[in-house]
Amino acid sequence: MTFFNDPTLLLIVIILGVTVILLQLYIESRRKPRELPRITRTLLKCTKCGNVLEIDYEEGDFISLVKGKCSKCGAPMKIQAIYTIEVKQPK
């Protein structure tokens, strides 16, 4: 009697193989680091005195957009940078 002629043994081997593959995929998916949530920030810089202000990003913001006035000297503030930062979650 050969291995491939016995349907019961063949079925057991197939079930064990599928189980091992599924277990490996499950363990691998649990091991991947989860991506931390991010928030988008906008950096404003005064065109006159250089005062810098970081605010929340708003739709339509782009680099060099004049947005608001400086709180120190009243000159226009331009968007200098737009970037994202990770939100640290408490453990």
XYZ file of C-alpha atoms in Angstrom:
91
model
C 0.000 0.000 0.000
C 1.475 3.329 -1.047
C 0.909 6.658 0.592
C -1.056 8.224 -2.280
C -3.402 5.254 -2.698
C -4.885 5.623 0.799
C -7.421 8.498 0.693
C -7.588 8.799 4.491
C -3.852 9.405 4.865
C -3.855 11.843 1.966
C -6.754 13.777 3.505
C -4.999 13.940 6.895
C -1.797 15.246 5.284
C -3.727 17.916 3.348
C -5.630 19.035 6.467
C -2.399 19.201 8.497
C -0.677 21.195 5.741
C -3.510 23.707 5.495
C -3.601 24.022 9.306
C 0.141 24.717 9.467
C -0.101 27.352 6.728
C -3.062 29.084 8.403
C -1.298 29.036 11.773
C 1.831 30.547 10.222
C -0.203 33.300 8.533
C -1.983 34.087 11.809
C 1.281 34.324 13.772
C 2.855 36.509 11.075
C -0.109 38.896 11.041
C 0.062 39.314 14.831
C 3.790 40.058 14.696
C 3.556 43.066 12.355
C 3.810 46.407 14.160
C 0.604 48.346 13.990
C 0.799 51.746 12.372
C 0.221 54.547 14.851
C -2.401 57.149 14.019
C -1.019 60.364 12.544
C -2.173 63.970 12.515
C -1.240 66.558 9.914
C 0.213 69.855 11.105
C 0.922 73.163 9.339
C 3.900 75.368 10.214
C 3.373 79.118 9.755
C 6.224 81.639 9.697
C 5.960 85.424 9.896
C 7.299 87.175 6.806
C 8.696 90.047 8.886
C 9.879 88.925 12.343
C 10.232 85.159 11.752
C 7.767 84.158 14.485
C 6.797 80.480 14.037
C 3.386 78.966 14.810
C 2.266 75.337 14.477
C -1.439 74.747 13.791
C -3.710 71.910 12.649
C -3.794 71.288 8.905
C -6.896 72.491 7.099
C -8.018 71.308 3.682
C -6.680 73.680 1.033
C -3.429 74.523 2.867
C -0.328 74.610 0.672
C 3.258 75.851 0.964
C 3.606 79.669 0.600
C -0.095 80.319 1.263
C -0.532 83.532 3.269
C -2.640 82.547 6.253
C -3.408 84.978 9.036
C -1.390 87.671 10.731
C 1.505 87.449 13.168
C 0.512 87.831 16.818
C 3.745 89.755 17.557
C 4.082 92.262 14.718
C 0.881 91.949 12.659
C 2.682 91.023 9.416
C 1.305 88.241 7.187
C 2.208 84.636 8.029
C 3.057 82.137 5.284
C 2.832 78.365 5.409
C 6.424 77.146 5.664
C 5.825 73.377 5.985
C 3.100 70.730 6.116
C 3.911 67.425 7.834
C 2.444 64.557 9.845
C 3.334 63.412 13.341
C 2.543 60.157 15.125
C 0.049 60.354 17.949
C 1.591 58.584 20.928
C -0.913 56.363 22.671
C -0.707 55.860 26.433
C 0.392 52.386 27.506
